[in-house]
Short mmCIF file of C-alpha atoms and ligand atoms in Angstrom, two decimals:
data_model
loop_
_atom_site.label_atom_id
_atom_site.label_comp_id
_atom_site.label_asym_id
_atom_site.label_seq_id
_atom_site.Cartn_x
_atom_site.Cartn_y
_atom_site.Cartn_z
CA MET A 1 -22.46 54.51 69.50
CA ILE A 2 -23.15 52.54 66.11
CA GLU A 3 -26.94 52.12 67.46
CA GLY A 4 -27.00 56.17 67.38
CA VAL A 5 -26.64 56.20 63.62
CA PRO A 6 -30.01 54.37 62.65
CA ALA A 7 -31.72 56.41 65.37
CA HIS A 8 -30.49 59.74 63.88
CA TYR A 9 -31.36 58.78 60.17
CA GLY A 10 -34.38 56.60 60.54
CA SER A 11 -36.57 58.22 62.87
CA GLY A 12 -38.79 60.28 60.26
CA GLY A 13 -41.41 57.33 59.76
CA ASP A 14 -43.59 57.18 56.50
CA LEU A 15 -40.83 58.31 54.46
CA ALA A 16 -42.10 57.00 51.00
CA GLU A 17 -45.32 58.23 51.66
CA LYS A 18 -43.91 61.74 52.44
CA ILE A 19 -41.72 61.73 49.59
CA ALA A 20 -44.93 60.74 47.26
CA GLU A 21 -46.67 63.68 48.66
CA GLY A 22 -43.94 66.03 47.95
CA LEU A 23 -43.59 64.91 44.47
CA ARG A 24 -47.47 65.37 43.82
CA SER A 25 -47.42 68.50 45.36
CA ALA A 26 -44.48 69.46 43.15
CA GLY A 27 -46.90 68.35 40.12
CA LYS A 28 -45.05 65.13 39.33
CA ASP A 29 -47.04 62.23 38.06
CA LEU A 30 -45.86 59.18 39.99
CA ASN A 31 -46.29 56.87 37.09
CA GLU A 32 -43.95 58.97 34.93
CA LEU A 33 -41.06 59.43 37.48
CA LYS A 34 -37.48 59.55 36.40
CA ALA A 35 -34.49 58.81 38.87
CA ILE A 36 -33.44 62.59 38.37
CA ASP A 37 -37.04 63.79 39.97
CA LEU A 38 -35.87 62.04 43.19
CA SER A 39 -32.36 63.52 43.35
CA ALA A 40 -33.18 66.55 45.78
CA VAL A 41 -34.07 63.71 48.41
CA ASP A 42 -32.16 60.72 47.63
CA GLU A 43 -28.74 62.06 46.48
CA PHE A 44 -27.80 62.96 50.17
CA HIS A 45 -24.65 64.53 50.12
CA PHE A 46 -22.76 67.78 48.77
CA ARG A 47 -23.31 68.72 45.20
CA GLY A 48 -25.89 65.87 44.89
CA ARG A 49 -26.34 63.83 41.58
CA GLU A 50 -23.60 66.07 39.88
CA ALA A 51 -21.09 64.92 42.29
CA THR A 52 -22.08 60.91 42.07
CA LEU A 53 -21.64 61.32 38.08
CA GLN A 54 -18.36 62.77 38.51
CA LEU A 55 -17.03 60.01 40.81
CA ALA A 56 -18.86 57.35 38.59
CA GLU A 57 -16.64 58.57 35.51
CA GLU A 58 -13.55 57.09 36.93
CA MET A 59 -15.02 53.80 38.02
CA LYS A 60 -14.60 52.12 34.62
CA LEU A 61 -18.25 50.86 34.81
CA SER A 62 -19.80 48.77 32.25
CA GLU A 63 -23.20 47.15 31.63
CA ASP A 64 -21.94 43.90 33.16
CA ALA A 65 -20.23 45.39 36.11
CA ARG A 66 -21.47 44.28 39.56
CA VAL A 67 -21.12 47.30 42.02
CA LEU A 68 -21.52 47.63 45.73
CA ASP A 69 -22.52 51.04 47.37
CA ILE A 70 -21.49 51.35 51.02
CA GLY A 71 -23.87 53.43 53.27
CA SER A 72 -26.56 53.52 49.97
CA GLY A 73 -29.02 55.88 51.84
CA LEU A 74 -32.00 56.07 50.19
CA GLY A 75 -30.40 54.88 46.99
CA GLY A 76 -30.18 57.57 44.82
CA PRO A 77 -26.25 57.26 43.92
CA ALA A 78 -27.02 53.33 43.18
CA ARG A 79 -29.83 54.59 40.82
CA THR A 80 -27.65 57.11 39.25
CA LEU A 81 -25.00 54.41 38.27
CA ALA A 82 -27.59 51.78 37.03
CA GLU A 83 -29.49 54.29 35.06
CA GLU A 84 -26.25 55.86 33.30
CA TYR A 85 -24.29 52.75 33.12
CA GLY A 86 -26.48 49.75 33.03
CA CYS A 87 -24.66 48.15 35.65
CA SER A 88 -26.03 46.34 38.73
CA VAL A 89 -25.85 47.93 42.13
CA ILE A 90 -26.27 46.52 45.55
CA GLY A 91 -26.79 49.02 48.17
CA LEU A 92 -25.70 48.16 51.96
CA ASP A 93 -26.89 50.55 54.78
CA LEU A 94 -27.19 50.39 58.41
CA THR A 95 -30.57 51.99 58.62
CA GLN A 96 -33.19 49.37 57.94
CA SER A 97 -35.82 52.12 56.75
CA PHE A 98 -33.63 53.73 54.37
CA CYS A 99 -33.36 50.27 52.67
CA GLU A 100 -36.81 49.41 52.65
CA VAL A 101 -37.61 53.15 51.21
CA ALA A 102 -34.65 52.42 48.55
CA VAL A 103 -36.41 49.24 47.17
CA ILE A 104 -39.82 51.26 46.78
CA LEU A 105 -38.15 54.12 45.05
CA SER A 106 -36.18 51.80 42.54
CA ASP A 107 -39.83 50.42 41.72
CA TRP A 108 -41.05 53.74 41.00
CA VAL A 109 -38.46 54.55 38.55
CA ASN A 110 -38.23 51.10 36.77
CA LEU A 111 -34.61 50.42 38.47
CA ALA A 112 -35.54 47.40 40.59
CA GLU A 113 -34.08 45.18 37.95
CA TRP A 114 -30.73 46.74 38.46
CA THR A 115 -30.70 47.77 41.95
CA ASP A 116 -31.11 45.99 45.30
CA PHE A 117 -30.74 47.12 48.91
CA GLN A 118 -30.02 45.40 52.12
CA GLN A 119 -29.46 46.41 55.72
CA GLY A 120 -25.73 45.88 56.98
CA ASP A 121 -22.78 47.47 58.54
CA ALA A 122 -19.97 48.62 56.35
CA THR A 123 -17.32 47.33 58.88
CA ASN A 124 -18.71 43.83 58.70
CA LEU A 125 -19.77 43.62 54.82
CA PRO A 126 -21.58 40.32 54.37
CA PHE A 127 -20.12 39.39 51.04
CA ALA A 128 -17.46 36.91 50.11
CA GLU A 129 -14.00 38.36 48.87
CA ASN A 130 -13.71 39.33 45.34
CA GLN A 131 -17.44 39.79 44.74
CA PHE A 132 -17.57 43.38 42.97
CA ASP A 133 -15.91 44.96 40.04
CA ALA A 134 -16.06 48.34 41.93
CA ALA A 135 -17.32 49.78 45.04
CA MET A 136 -18.13 53.34 46.14
CA THR A 137 -19.20 54.98 49.34
CA ILE A 138 -20.54 58.57 49.59
CA HIS A 139 -20.96 60.70 52.79
CA VAL A 140 -20.77 57.45 55.17
CA ALA A 141 -17.46 57.38 56.99
CA MET A 142 -18.32 60.37 59.01
CA ASN A 143 -20.37 58.12 60.95
CA ILE A 144 -17.96 55.49 61.52
CA PRO A 145 -15.18 55.62 64.08
CA ALA A 146 -13.69 52.04 62.98
CA LYS A 147 -12.65 53.45 59.32
CA ASP A 148 -9.68 50.88 59.00
CA LYS A 149 -12.00 48.10 59.24
CA MET A 150 -14.38 49.78 57.00
CA TYR A 151 -11.66 50.15 53.99
CA GLN A 152 -10.33 46.69 54.90
CA GLN A 153 -13.90 45.35 54.17
CA ALA A 154 -14.00 47.41 51.11
CA ARG A 155 -10.81 46.20 49.92
CA ARG A 156 -11.85 42.52 50.57
CA ILE A 157 -14.88 42.38 48.44
CA VAL A 158 -13.53 44.23 45.38
CA LYS A 159 -11.66 42.31 42.70
CA PRO A 160 -7.87 43.08 42.32
CA GLY A 161 -7.73 45.85 39.68
CA GLY A 162 -11.35 47.08 40.52
CA ILE A 163 -12.03 50.62 41.69
CA PHE A 164 -13.00 51.86 44.92
CA ALA A 165 -14.51 55.67 44.82
CA VAL A 166 -14.87 57.49 48.19
CA TYR A 167 -16.42 60.84 48.44
CA ASP A 168 -16.44 61.99 52.04
CA ILE A 169 -16.52 64.85 54.56
CA LEU A 170 -13.17 65.31 56.42
CA GLN A 171 -12.07 67.30 59.37
CA GLY A 172 -10.74 70.69 58.16
CA GLU A 173 -8.05 72.84 59.96
CA GLY A 174 -10.87 75.20 61.10
CA GLY A 175 -11.59 73.48 64.20
CA GLU A 176 -14.33 72.12 65.99
CA LEU A 177 -17.70 71.71 63.96
CA LEU A 178 -20.87 73.64 64.76
CA PHE A 179 -23.74 70.97 65.27
CA PRO A 180 -26.39 69.88 64.29
CA VAL A 181 -25.04 68.74 60.89
CA PRO A 182 -27.20 66.46 58.70
CA TRP A 183 -25.15 63.40 59.85
CA ALA A 184 -25.10 64.02 63.65
CA ARG A 185 -26.96 66.17 65.96
CA ASN A 186 -23.85 66.19 68.66
CA PRO A 187 -20.51 64.97 68.46
CA SER A 188 -21.18 61.28 69.56
CA ILE A 189 -21.82 59.97 66.34
CA SER A 190 -19.43 62.27 64.26
CA HIS A 191 -16.02 60.87 63.57
CA LEU A 192 -14.16 62.85 60.99
CA ALA A 193 -10.79 61.62 59.58
CA THR A 194 -8.27 64.28 58.34
CA PRO A 195 -6.91 64.19 55.00
CA ASP A 196 -3.49 62.78 56.04
CA GLU A 197 -5.31 60.20 58.18
CA MET A 198 -7.43 59.44 54.94
CA LYS A 199 -4.42 58.42 52.71
CA MET A 200 -2.88 56.52 55.62
CA LEU A 201 -6.39 54.50 56.17
CA LEU A 202 -6.76 53.68 52.24
CA SER A 203 -3.27 52.66 51.63
CA GLY A 204 -3.06 50.76 55.04
CA ALA A 205 -6.09 48.66 53.78
CA GLY A 206 -4.26 47.96 50.40
CA PHE A 207 -5.44 50.54 48.13
CA LYS A 208 -3.51 52.46 45.63
CA ILE A 209 -4.79 55.95 45.61
CA LEU A 210 -4.79 56.88 41.78
CA GLY A 211 -6.15 60.45 42.40
CA ALA A 212 -7.77 62.98 45.12
CA HIS A 213 -9.93 65.77 44.76
CA ASP A 214 -10.79 68.40 47.16
CA SER A 215 -13.88 69.98 46.43
CA THR A 216 -14.55 72.17 49.46
CA HIS A 217 -15.15 75.50 47.59
CA GLU A 218 -17.56 73.92 45.02
CA SER A 219 -19.32 72.36 47.74
CA LEU A 220 -19.75 75.50 49.63
CA ASN A 221 -20.73 77.34 46.23
CA TRP A 222 -23.35 74.66 45.56
CA LEU A 223 -24.93 74.93 49.17
CA GLU A 224 -25.10 78.88 49.00
CA ALA A 225 -26.69 78.58 45.71
CA ARG A 226 -29.09 76.21 46.91
CA THR A 227 -29.96 78.37 50.00
CA THR A 228 -30.37 81.26 47.79
CA HIS A 229 -32.90 79.73 45.67
CA MET A 230 -34.84 78.21 48.54
CA ALA A 231 -34.95 81.89 50.17
CA GLN A 232 -36.13 83.36 46.84
CA SER A 233 -38.53 80.36 45.61
CA GLY A 234 -39.28 78.57 49.01
CA PRO A 235 -38.09 75.11 49.67
CA SER A 236 -38.91 72.41 47.04
CA PRO A 237 -41.36 69.89 48.47
CA VAL A 238 -39.03 67.08 47.85
CA ILE A 239 -35.89 67.91 49.69
CA THR A 240 -33.70 66.34 52.56
CA GLN A 241 -35.79 68.29 54.94
CA ILE A 242 -38.26 65.66 54.85
CA LEU A 243 -35.65 63.24 56.73
CA PHE A 244 -35.05 65.60 59.52
CA GLY A 245 -37.70 68.17 59.96
CA GLY A 246 -37.27 70.89 62.60
CA ASP A 247 -33.55 71.55 62.81
CA TYR A 248 -32.74 71.22 59.02
CA LEU A 249 -32.49 74.81 58.33
CA GLU A 250 -30.04 74.92 61.53
CA MET A 251 -28.12 72.18 59.90
CA ILE A 252 -27.97 73.84 56.49
CA SER A 253 -26.39 77.27 58.22
CA ASN A 254 -24.01 75.34 60.29
CA GLN A 255 -23.04 73.48 57.15
CA ILE A 256 -22.09 76.88 55.44
CA CYS A 257 -20.32 77.92 58.41
CA ASN A 258 -18.28 74.85 58.61
CA LEU A 259 -17.12 74.97 55.05
CA THR A 260 -16.42 78.66 55.18
CA GLU A 261 -14.38 78.27 58.13
CA ARG A 262 -12.83 75.31 56.90
CA LYS A 263 -13.82 73.16 59.83
CA ILE A 264 -15.01 70.44 57.21
CA ARG A 265 -13.62 69.75 53.76
CA THR A 266 -15.28 67.48 50.86
CA VAL A 267 -12.65 65.18 49.20
CA SER A 268 -13.02 62.40 46.99
CA TYR A 269 -10.41 59.39 46.24
CA ILE A 270 -10.09 57.07 43.31
CA CYS A 271 -8.44 53.76 44.68
CA GLU A 272 -7.52 50.68 42.84
CA ALA A 273 -7.64 47.38 44.69
C1 SAM B 301 -25.47 61.06 54.53
S1 SAM B 301 -26.22 59.76 54.26
C2 SAM B 301 -25.56 59.24 52.43
C3 SAM B 301 -26.27 58.30 51.86
C4 SAM B 301 -25.89 57.69 50.46
N1 SAM B 301 -24.51 57.52 50.41
C5 SAM B 301 -26.00 59.21 49.63
O1 SAM B 301 -24.91 59.72 49.33
O2 SAM B 301 -27.00 59.42 49.18
C6 SAM B 301 -25.19 58.58 55.42
C7 SAM B 301 -25.53 57.09 55.47
O3 SAM B 301 -24.73 56.16 56.00
C8 SAM B 301 -25.30 54.90 56.58
N2 SAM B 301 -24.36 54.47 57.36
C9 SAM B 301 -23.69 55.02 58.54
N3 SAM B 301 -23.19 54.29 59.10
C10 SAM B 301 -23.07 53.06 58.60
C11 SAM B 301 -22.37 51.80 58.78
N4 SAM B 301 -21.66 51.59 59.79
N5 SAM B 301 -22.71 50.88 57.74
C12 SAM B 301 -23.51 51.08 56.77
N6 SAM B 301 -24.11 52.34 56.66
C13 SAM B 301 -23.77 53.35 57.35
C14 SAM B 301 -26.44 55.75 57.00
O4 SAM B 301 -27.47 55.00 57.60
C15 SAM B 301 -26.93 56.62 56.18
O5 SAM B 301 -27.88 56.18 55.34
#
């Protein structure tokens, strides 16, 4: 059901214009934008920019590093790494329209020189082996049934000794999920691995797991704080709701339940190639 994935994410249309409108109504000057101004919409995962920065701390990044972001979405995590570490980041994503908008957003915040985005499939990466000093993937594998291929491909393109950082949503012990969720409106494109399966998949692809961190409680606290803030102050004009429209609020309330009842967990892994 891989074709269902771009249809799920990319159906919004005119995304760059919607983001620009939201920014203007939030009082932002588009000529003075910083990457952080986009983070409520382009860091499309639990705990947003803060989670990206935590992951990046473990990636041994330097200015001359070349990094691949697998499933880069609108490019927020790629821009955060480029801005904080001065490294070059290529983002690859299955959803063509997200890649196009990611290019536009990098241009808005003067990071086009350090980031580039292209359409492609995580299970068949269009790069030669050992091309990247590091790679990361944030909240992507939950749409991918062939996770063994995805991690084998990541291992192939990262130089030996380089870091592969993974931050994903896993299947918890609380049973079947409530849908819709932000990555799927029904189970047909949702494929969550358990923590035990993840360890086997990453080791099986040839990675050495250096560390793992379960952030499920932090994710729940973060989401509840955001929901409370939205209830008190109204939704920010530039949030992921722009991507989904009508059922966004149902997705958020399902996510709170899925986390509370441990139907899902958020876990990150730092691996060495
Ligand atoms: C929830 S978004 C996360 C985006 C980004 N990593 C972030 O954290 O902001 C999931 C992304 O994974 C992408 N994706 C899903 N399956 C993919 C695949 N097989 N190959 C590449 N990208 C994929 C989707 O198009 C979507 O942009």
